[in-house]
Amino acid sequence: MSKCNSIERTLAIGLAGLILWSSTGVVAQQRTTTSPNRAGGGTGASSGTASGTTRQYTPNGTVGDAMISVDPETHRVIVITDEETSKYVGQVITNLDRPEPQVLIKVVFLEVTHNNSSDIGIEGAFSRNLNSTTTGIVANAFGLSSLNSAVGTNAAVNAFGQAVQSFAPTPPGAGLYQVLGSDFQVTLRAIAQAGKTEVLSRPSILARNNQQATITVGQSVPLVTSVSYNGLNGTPVSAISYQSVGIILRVTPFINSSGMVEMIVSPQISQL
C-alpha cells in the first residue's frame, strides 16, 4: 500500500504545475487539484517539494526551473514547473505569442485591347443644273485633300477615298448625320472604335503583415537545366526544373496599428 501511495504522490507533484500554452494567443492552464496529502499524506505541493527535497530560489531574478516542450501537431507549448515559475513563464509566452494581422488581397487580371481608331469629318456636296447639265462637287471640311469635282448625277469621290453613291438618310446608330437642301447636301461622320477588356482571372490571397505573398496565374513548365551522359552507353540524362510561367504578382502588405494597409506590388509577365 505504501508503494502505491508513493507513486500517486509523485504523480500529483509532477502534474501540479502542468500548463499548456496554445500558440494562437490563448493561454490554457490545466492543473490537477490533487495534493500529496490527499494522495497519501505528506506536505503540500505548493511549497515546491519533490522527492523530499526543497527547491531553493536564487535572488538574481531567476525563479525556479522548468521543463518546456513543444507539441507540433496541436501547436502548443507544454511547461512543467511549479506555481510561481509558471506565472513568469506565462507572461513571457503571452507577450510573445500574439497573432500577426492579416489582410485579404483580391486581384483582378485584365487583358485590355487598345484601339483608338476613329473616322470623324464633314462631307459636303453641291449640285446646280446649268443649261440642262447637272454639275456637282464634293469636298471635306478639313482640307486634307484638294477638292474633287465630278460632272454628272452626284457621282464623286470624297476626301476619305470612298465613292459617294447617294445621300439617302442613314439608319440610326451608324455614326452619320445628314443635312439636305435643294441644291446642297452635308454629311457629318463621327465613327469611333473602342477597345475591349477581358477578365482573365480573379484570384485572392490572405497575406500576413510584412510577409511577401505570391499570386501566380499560369502554369509550371519543365525546363532542361543540364544534360549529362552515361559513361557506359552514352545515354543522355537530363536534369529538369520547373519554372512558373504566366502572370506572377508579388505583394508585401504593411499593416499599421490603425488598420491602414500599404502594399508593395511587383508584377511580372513571363512566357517561353
mmCIF file of C-alpha atoms in Angstrom:
data_model
loop_
_atom_site.group_PDB
_atom_site.id
_atom_site.type_symbol
_atom_site.label_atom_id
_atom_site.label_comp_id
_atom_site.label_asym_id
_atom_site.label_seq_id
_atom_site.Cartn_x
_atom_site.Cartn_y
_atom_site.Cartn_z
ATOM 1 C CA MET A 1 0.000 0.000 0.000
ATOM 2 C CA SER A 2 2.829 2.391 0.826
ATOM 3 C CA LYS A 3 4.396 1.852 -2.599
ATOM 4 C CA CYS A 4 1.171 2.820 -4.382
ATOM 5 C CA ASN A 5 0.815 5.925 -2.240
ATOM 6 C CA SER A 6 4.375 6.961 -3.121
ATOM 7 C CA ILE A 7 3.672 6.679 -6.858
ATOM 8 C CA GLU A 8 0.451 8.675 -6.559
ATOM 9 C CA ARG A 9 2.214 11.365 -4.539
ATOM 10 C CA THR A 10 4.947 11.695 -7.180
ATOM 11 C CA LEU A 11 2.385 11.992 -9.979
ATOM 12 C CA ALA A 12 0.467 14.619 -8.054
ATOM 13 C CA ILE A 13 3.571 16.738 -7.555
ATOM 14 C CA GLY A 14 4.531 16.471 -11.237
ATOM 15 C CA LEU A 15 1.087 17.407 -12.537
ATOM 16 C CA ALA A 16 0.548 20.271 -10.136
ATOM 17 C CA GLY A 17 2.400 22.688 -12.412
ATOM 18 C CA LEU A 18 1.433 21.363 -15.864
ATOM 19 C CA ILE A 19 0.475 24.354 -18.003
ATOM 20 C CA LEU A 20 -0.397 24.326 -21.688
ATOM 21 C CA TRP A 21 0.055 27.435 -23.808
ATOM 22 C CA SER A 22 -1.623 27.453 -27.187
ATOM 23 C CA SER A 23 0.276 29.173 -29.986
ATOM 24 C CA THR A 24 -2.860 31.015 -31.098
ATOM 25 C CA GLY A 25 -2.580 33.633 -28.392
ATOM 26 C CA VAL A 26 -4.881 31.894 -25.871
ATOM 27 C CA VAL A 27 -3.359 30.599 -22.654
ATOM 28 C CA ALA A 28 -4.943 27.380 -21.399
ATOM 29 C CA GLN A 29 -3.926 26.132 -17.980
ATOM 30 C CA GLN A 30 -4.510 22.569 -16.882
ATOM 31 C CA ARG A 31 -3.660 21.720 -13.294
ATOM 32 C CA THR A 32 -4.685 18.905 -11.039
ATOM 33 C CA THR A 33 -6.118 19.771 -7.642
ATOM 34 C CA THR A 34 -4.801 16.551 -6.142
ATOM 35 C CA SER A 35 -2.299 17.307 -3.397
ATOM 36 C CA PRO A 36 0.165 14.892 -1.778
ATOM 37 C CA ASN A 37 -1.952 14.996 1.410
ATOM 38 C CA ARG A 38 -4.926 13.565 -0.474
ATOM 39 C CA ALA A 39 -2.692 11.056 -2.213
ATOM 40 C CA GLY A 40 -1.470 9.528 0.988
ATOM 41 C CA GLY A 41 -0.044 12.173 3.311
ATOM 42 C CA GLY A 42 2.956 14.489 3.284
ATOM 43 C CA THR A 43 3.404 18.210 2.742
ATOM 44 C CA GLY A 44 1.549 20.244 0.083
ATOM 45 C CA ALA A 45 2.820 20.545 -3.493
ATOM 46 C CA SER A 46 2.646 24.338 -3.444
ATOM 47 C CA SER A 47 5.844 24.535 -1.418
ATOM 48 C CA GLY A 48 7.824 23.268 -4.405
ATOM 49 C CA THR A 49 8.958 19.964 -2.858
ATOM 50 C CA ALA A 50 9.906 16.948 -4.926
ATOM 51 C CA SER A 51 11.280 13.602 -3.610
ATOM 52 C CA GLY A 52 11.647 15.016 -0.089
ATOM 53 C CA THR A 53 13.885 17.981 -1.129
ATOM 54 C CA THR A 54 13.107 21.697 -1.058
ATOM 55 C CA ARG A 55 13.871 23.857 -4.147
ATOM 56 C CA GLN A 56 15.875 26.992 -3.344
ATOM 57 C CA TYR A 57 15.285 30.166 -5.416
ATOM 58 C CA THR A 58 18.197 32.489 -6.175
ATOM 59 C CA PRO A 59 17.671 36.248 -5.667
ATOM 60 C CA ASN A 60 19.166 37.301 -9.035
ATOM 61 C CA GLY A 61 15.860 37.251 -10.957
ATOM 62 C CA THR A 62 15.952 33.592 -11.964
ATOM 63 C CA VAL A 63 12.878 31.971 -10.489
ATOM 64 C CA GLY A 64 12.835 28.196 -10.274
ATOM 65 C CA ASP A 65 13.347 25.820 -13.164
ATOM 66 C CA ALA A 66 11.013 24.481 -15.821
ATOM 67 C CA MET A 67 10.788 21.694 -18.375
ATOM 68 C CA ILE A 68 9.490 23.010 -21.711
ATOM 69 C CA SER A 69 8.444 21.028 -24.766
ATOM 70 C CA VAL A 70 6.514 21.774 -27.951
ATOM 71 C CA ASP A 71 3.700 19.741 -29.493
ATOM 72 C CA PRO A 72 3.922 20.403 -33.260
ATOM 73 C CA GLU A 73 0.572 18.762 -34.010
ATOM 74 C CA THR A 74 -1.513 20.970 -31.720
ATOM 75 C CA HIS A 75 0.876 23.974 -31.820
ATOM 76 C CA ARG A 76 1.154 24.125 -28.047
ATOM 77 C CA VAL A 77 3.979 24.814 -25.645
ATOM 78 C CA ILE A 78 3.979 22.459 -22.651
ATOM 79 C CA VAL A 79 5.661 23.755 -19.500
ATOM 80 C CA ILE A 80 6.034 21.632 -16.368
ATOM 81 C CA THR A 81 7.089 23.757 -13.424
ATOM 82 C CA ASP A 82 5.961 24.992 -10.049
ATOM 83 C CA GLU A 83 3.222 27.516 -9.410
ATOM 84 C CA GLU A 84 5.418 30.588 -9.014
ATOM 85 C CA THR A 85 7.575 29.938 -12.064
ATOM 86 C CA SER A 86 4.521 29.301 -14.217
ATOM 87 C CA LYS A 87 3.350 32.892 -13.692
ATOM 88 C CA TYR A 88 6.546 34.336 -15.163
ATOM 89 C CA VAL A 89 6.698 31.818 -17.979
ATOM 90 C CA GLY A 90 3.067 32.537 -18.779
ATOM 91 C CA GLN A 91 3.710 36.282 -19.021
ATOM 92 C CA VAL A 92 6.641 35.777 -21.398
ATOM 93 C CA ILE A 93 4.754 33.398 -23.688
ATOM 94 C CA THR A 94 1.645 35.594 -23.696
ATOM 95 C CA ASN A 95 3.689 38.642 -24.723
ATOM 96 C CA LEU A 96 5.478 36.735 -27.468
ATOM 97 C CA ASP A 97 2.540 34.741 -28.788
ATOM 98 C CA ARG A 98 0.440 37.420 -30.444
ATOM 99 C CA PRO A 99 -1.333 36.761 -33.739
ATOM 100 C CA GLU A 100 0.022 38.707 -36.692
ATOM 101 C CA PRO A 101 -2.511 40.906 -38.515
ATOM 102 C CA GLN A 102 -3.606 39.632 -41.897
ATOM 103 C CA VAL A 103 -5.227 41.200 -44.923
ATOM 104 C CA LEU A 104 -7.283 39.617 -47.710
ATOM 105 C CA ILE A 105 -5.999 40.771 -51.099
ATOM 106 C CA LYS A 106 -8.305 40.430 -54.096
ATOM 107 C CA VAL A 107 -6.807 40.882 -57.555
ATOM 108 C CA VAL A 108 -8.376 41.168 -60.998
ATOM 109 C CA PHE A 109 -6.209 40.383 -64.024
ATOM 110 C CA LEU A 110 -7.480 42.098 -67.172
ATOM 111 C CA GLU A 111 -6.457 41.896 -70.804
ATOM 112 C CA VAL A 112 -7.115 45.249 -72.455
ATOM 113 C CA THR A 113 -7.026 45.700 -76.229
ATOM 114 C CA HIS A 114 -6.304 49.325 -77.158
ATOM 115 C CA ASN A 115 -7.945 50.589 -80.344
ATOM 116 C CA ASN A 116 -8.130 54.345 -80.789
ATOM 117 C CA SER A 117 -9.092 54.387 -84.450
ATOM 118 C CA SER A 118 -11.749 56.929 -85.437
ATOM 119 C CA ASP A 119 -13.378 58.325 -88.569
ATOM 120 C CA ILE A 120 -14.536 61.873 -87.910
ATOM 121 C CA GLY A 121 -15.169 64.526 -90.546
ATOM 122 C CA ILE A 122 -17.605 66.552 -92.593
ATOM 123 C CA GLU A 123 -18.515 65.837 -96.184
ATOM 124 C CA GLY A 124 -20.352 68.367 -98.347
ATOM 125 C CA ALA A 125 -21.868 68.176 -101.798
ATOM 126 C CA PHE A 126 -23.235 70.939 -104.016
ATOM 127 C CA SER A 127 -25.076 70.478 -107.305
ATOM 128 C CA ARG A 128 -26.587 73.014 -109.774
ATOM 129 C CA ASN A 129 -28.455 72.488 -113.033
ATOM 130 C CA LEU A 130 -26.967 74.796 -115.678
ATOM 131 C CA ASN A 131 -28.106 74.613 -119.312
ATOM 132 C CA SER A 132 -29.708 71.192 -118.734
ATOM 133 C CA THR A 133 -26.414 69.912 -117.326
ATOM 134 C CA THR A 134 -26.020 68.878 -113.682
ATOM 135 C CA THR A 135 -22.698 69.794 -112.149
ATOM 136 C CA GLY A 136 -21.590 68.897 -108.635
ATOM 137 C CA ILE A 137 -18.630 68.913 -106.309
ATOM 138 C CA VAL A 138 -17.870 67.026 -103.112
ATOM 139 C CA ALA A 139 -15.232 68.078 -100.565
ATOM 140 C CA ASN A 140 -14.306 67.685 -96.938
ATOM 141 C CA ALA A 141 -14.080 70.407 -94.292
ATOM 142 C CA PHE A 142 -10.541 69.768 -93.049
ATOM 143 C CA GLY A 143 -8.518 70.467 -96.144
ATOM 144 C CA LEU A 144 -6.862 67.081 -96.034
ATOM 145 C CA SER A 145 -7.046 66.805 -99.814
ATOM 146 C CA SER A 146 -7.832 69.020 -102.734
ATOM 147 C CA LEU A 147 -11.357 69.495 -103.957
ATOM 148 C CA ASN A 148 -12.633 66.665 -106.069
ATOM 149 C CA SER A 149 -15.153 67.556 -108.709
ATOM 150 C CA ALA A 150 -17.313 65.466 -110.915
ATOM 151 C CA VAL A 151 -19.810 66.072 -113.594
ATOM 152 C CA GLY A 152 -22.979 64.018 -113.612
ATOM 153 C CA THR A 153 -25.620 62.981 -111.115
ATOM 154 C CA ASN A 154 -23.787 63.350 -107.775
ATOM 155 C CA ALA A 155 -21.037 60.878 -108.657
ATOM 156 C CA ALA A 156 -17.845 61.987 -106.944
ATOM 157 C CA VAL A 157 -15.007 60.804 -104.743
ATOM 158 C CA ASN A 158 -14.834 62.363 -101.267
ATOM 159 C CA ALA A 159 -11.788 63.118 -99.181
ATOM 160 C CA PHE A 160 -11.941 59.742 -97.459
ATOM 161 C CA GLY A 161 -11.425 57.855 -100.708
ATOM 162 C CA GLN A 162 -14.970 56.472 -100.767
ATOM 163 C CA ALA A 163 -17.395 56.928 -103.622
ATOM 164 C CA VAL A 164 -20.472 58.985 -102.791
ATOM 165 C CA GLN A 165 -23.318 56.925 -104.212
ATOM 166 C CA SER A 166 -26.234 58.691 -102.620
ATOM 167 C CA PHE A 167 -27.209 60.978 -99.772
ATOM 168 C CA ALA A 168 -30.182 58.947 -98.605
ATOM 169 C CA PRO A 169 -30.902 59.018 -94.860
ATOM 170 C CA THR A 170 -28.666 56.599 -92.959
ATOM 171 C CA PRO A 171 -30.035 54.217 -90.362
ATOM 172 C CA PRO A 172 -29.833 55.362 -86.724
ATOM 173 C CA GLY A 173 -26.682 54.449 -84.845
ATOM 174 C CA ALA A 174 -24.435 54.416 -87.919
ATOM 175 C CA GLY A 175 -22.461 57.482 -86.808
ATOM 176 C CA LEU A 176 -23.648 59.632 -89.734
ATOM 177 C CA TYR A 177 -25.840 62.723 -89.781
ATOM 178 C CA GLN A 178 -27.062 64.380 -92.976
ATOM 179 C CA VAL A 179 -28.300 67.863 -93.755
ATOM 180 C CA LEU A 180 -30.284 68.026 -97.009
ATOM 181 C CA GLY A 181 -31.190 71.111 -99.049
ATOM 182 C CA SER A 182 -32.467 71.948 -102.517
ATOM 183 C CA ASP A 183 -29.013 72.166 -104.035
ATOM 184 C CA PHE A 184 -26.625 71.028 -101.278
ATOM 185 C CA GLN A 185 -26.146 68.041 -99.016
ATOM 186 C CA VAL A 186 -23.890 67.768 -95.957
ATOM 187 C CA THR A 187 -22.902 64.571 -94.160
ATOM 188 C CA LEU A 188 -21.354 64.573 -90.691
ATOM 189 C CA ARG A 189 -19.291 61.485 -89.974
ATOM 190 C CA ALA A 190 -18.400 60.520 -86.408
ATOM 191 C CA ILE A 191 -17.431 56.879 -86.115
ATOM 192 C CA ALA A 192 -15.063 55.640 -83.425
ATOM 193 C CA GLN A 193 -13.929 52.156 -82.452
ATOM 194 C CA ALA A 194 -13.324 51.320 -78.804
ATOM 195 C CA GLY A 195 -11.097 48.588 -77.419
ATOM 196 C CA LYS A 196 -12.274 45.605 -75.413
ATOM 197 C CA THR A 197 -11.434 44.325 -71.944
ATOM 198 C CA GLU A 198 -11.387 40.658 -70.986
ATOM 199 C CA VAL A 199 -11.207 39.390 -67.396
ATOM 200 C CA LEU A 200 -8.589 36.645 -67.185
ATOM 201 C CA SER A 201 -8.759 35.748 -63.514
ATOM 202 C CA ARG A 202 -9.975 36.974 -60.102
ATOM 203 C CA PRO A 203 -7.621 35.397 -57.541
ATOM 204 C CA SER A 204 -7.428 36.265 -53.849
ATOM 205 C CA ILE A 205 -4.882 35.529 -51.149
ATOM 206 C CA LEU A 206 -4.656 36.014 -47.373
ATOM 207 C CA ALA A 207 -1.316 37.643 -46.576
ATOM 208 C CA ARG A 208 0.359 38.297 -43.237
ATOM 209 C CA ASN A 209 1.791 41.603 -42.179
ATOM 210 C CA ASN A 210 5.283 42.304 -43.541
ATOM 211 C CA GLN A 211 5.429 38.962 -45.380
ATOM 212 C CA GLN A 212 5.506 38.573 -49.143
ATOM 213 C CA ALA A 213 2.636 36.756 -50.836
ATOM 214 C CA THR A 214 2.779 35.462 -54.403
ATOM 215 C CA ILE A 215 -0.152 35.100 -56.798
ATOM 216 C CA THR A 216 0.520 33.082 -59.947
ATOM 217 C CA VAL A 217 -1.851 32.761 -62.880
ATOM 218 C CA GLY A 218 -0.237 30.391 -65.327
ATOM 219 C CA GLN A 219 1.437 27.031 -65.259
ATOM 220 C CA SER A 220 4.664 25.294 -64.282
ATOM 221 C CA VAL A 221 6.755 24.473 -67.326
ATOM 222 C CA PRO A 222 9.591 21.914 -67.194
ATOM 223 C CA LEU A 223 12.935 23.295 -68.341
ATOM 224 C CA VAL A 224 16.106 21.355 -69.020
ATOM 225 C CA THR A 225 18.863 22.803 -66.843
ATOM 226 C CA SER A 226 21.703 20.398 -67.625
ATOM 227 C CA VAL A 227 22.465 17.280 -69.656
ATOM 228 C CA SER A 228 24.913 14.559 -68.677
ATOM 229 C CA TYR A 229 25.857 11.369 -70.499
ATOM 230 C CA ASN A 230 26.113 7.900 -69.135
ATOM 231 C CA GLY A 231 29.679 6.659 -69.322
ATOM 232 C CA LEU A 232 28.698 3.118 -70.291
ATOM 233 C CA ASN A 233 26.437 3.589 -73.293
ATOM 234 C CA GLY A 234 26.426 7.360 -73.755
ATOM 235 C CA THR A 235 22.741 7.765 -72.930
ATOM 236 C CA PRO A 236 21.918 11.422 -72.202
ATOM 237 C CA VAL A 237 20.414 12.157 -68.801
ATOM 238 C CA SER A 238 18.615 15.491 -68.470
ATOM 239 C CA ALA A 239 18.093 17.432 -65.259
ATOM 240 C CA ILE A 240 14.727 19.189 -65.282
ATOM 241 C CA SER A 241 13.478 22.029 -63.109
ATOM 242 C CA TYR A 242 10.010 23.541 -63.162
ATOM 243 C CA GLN A 243 9.503 27.260 -63.628
ATOM 244 C CA SER A 244 6.294 29.250 -63.248
ATOM 245 C CA VAL A 245 5.244 30.893 -66.490
ATOM 246 C CA GLY A 246 2.407 33.373 -66.809
ATOM 247 C CA ILE A 247 1.345 36.332 -64.691
ATOM 248 C CA ILE A 248 3.141 36.499 -61.342
ATOM 249 C CA LEU A 249 2.207 39.136 -58.766
ATOM 250 C CA ARG A 250 4.231 39.560 -55.584
ATOM 251 C CA VAL A 251 2.567 41.595 -52.843
ATOM 252 C CA THR A 252 4.009 42.617 -49.470
ATOM 253 C CA PRO A 253 1.445 44.251 -47.131
ATOM 254 C CA PHE A 254 2.310 46.563 -44.249
ATOM 255 C CA ILE A 255 -0.458 46.979 -41.662
ATOM 256 C CA ASN A 256 -0.131 49.738 -39.058
ATOM 257 C CA SER A 257 -1.796 49.940 -35.666
ATOM 258 C CA SER A 258 -4.803 51.848 -37.019
ATOM 259 C CA GLY A 259 -5.580 49.185 -39.619
ATOM 260 C CA MET A 260 -4.293 51.066 -42.661
ATOM 261 C CA VAL A 261 -2.638 48.853 -45.271
ATOM 262 C CA GLU A 262 0.258 49.812 -47.529
ATOM 263 C CA MET A 263 1.442 47.370 -50.159
ATOM 264 C CA ILE A 264 4.484 46.882 -52.340
ATOM 265 C CA VAL A 265 3.287 45.354 -55.617
ATOM 266 C CA SER A 266 5.691 43.720 -58.056
ATOM 267 C CA PRO A 267 4.017 42.324 -61.216
ATOM 268 C CA GLN A 268 5.775 40.069 -63.681
ATOM 269 C CA ILE A 269 4.679 38.606 -67.021
ATOM 270 C CA SER A 270 6.768 35.718 -68.306
ATOM 271 C CA GLN A 271 6.458 33.451 -71.301
ATOM 272 C CA LEU A 272 8.540 30.949 -73.191
#
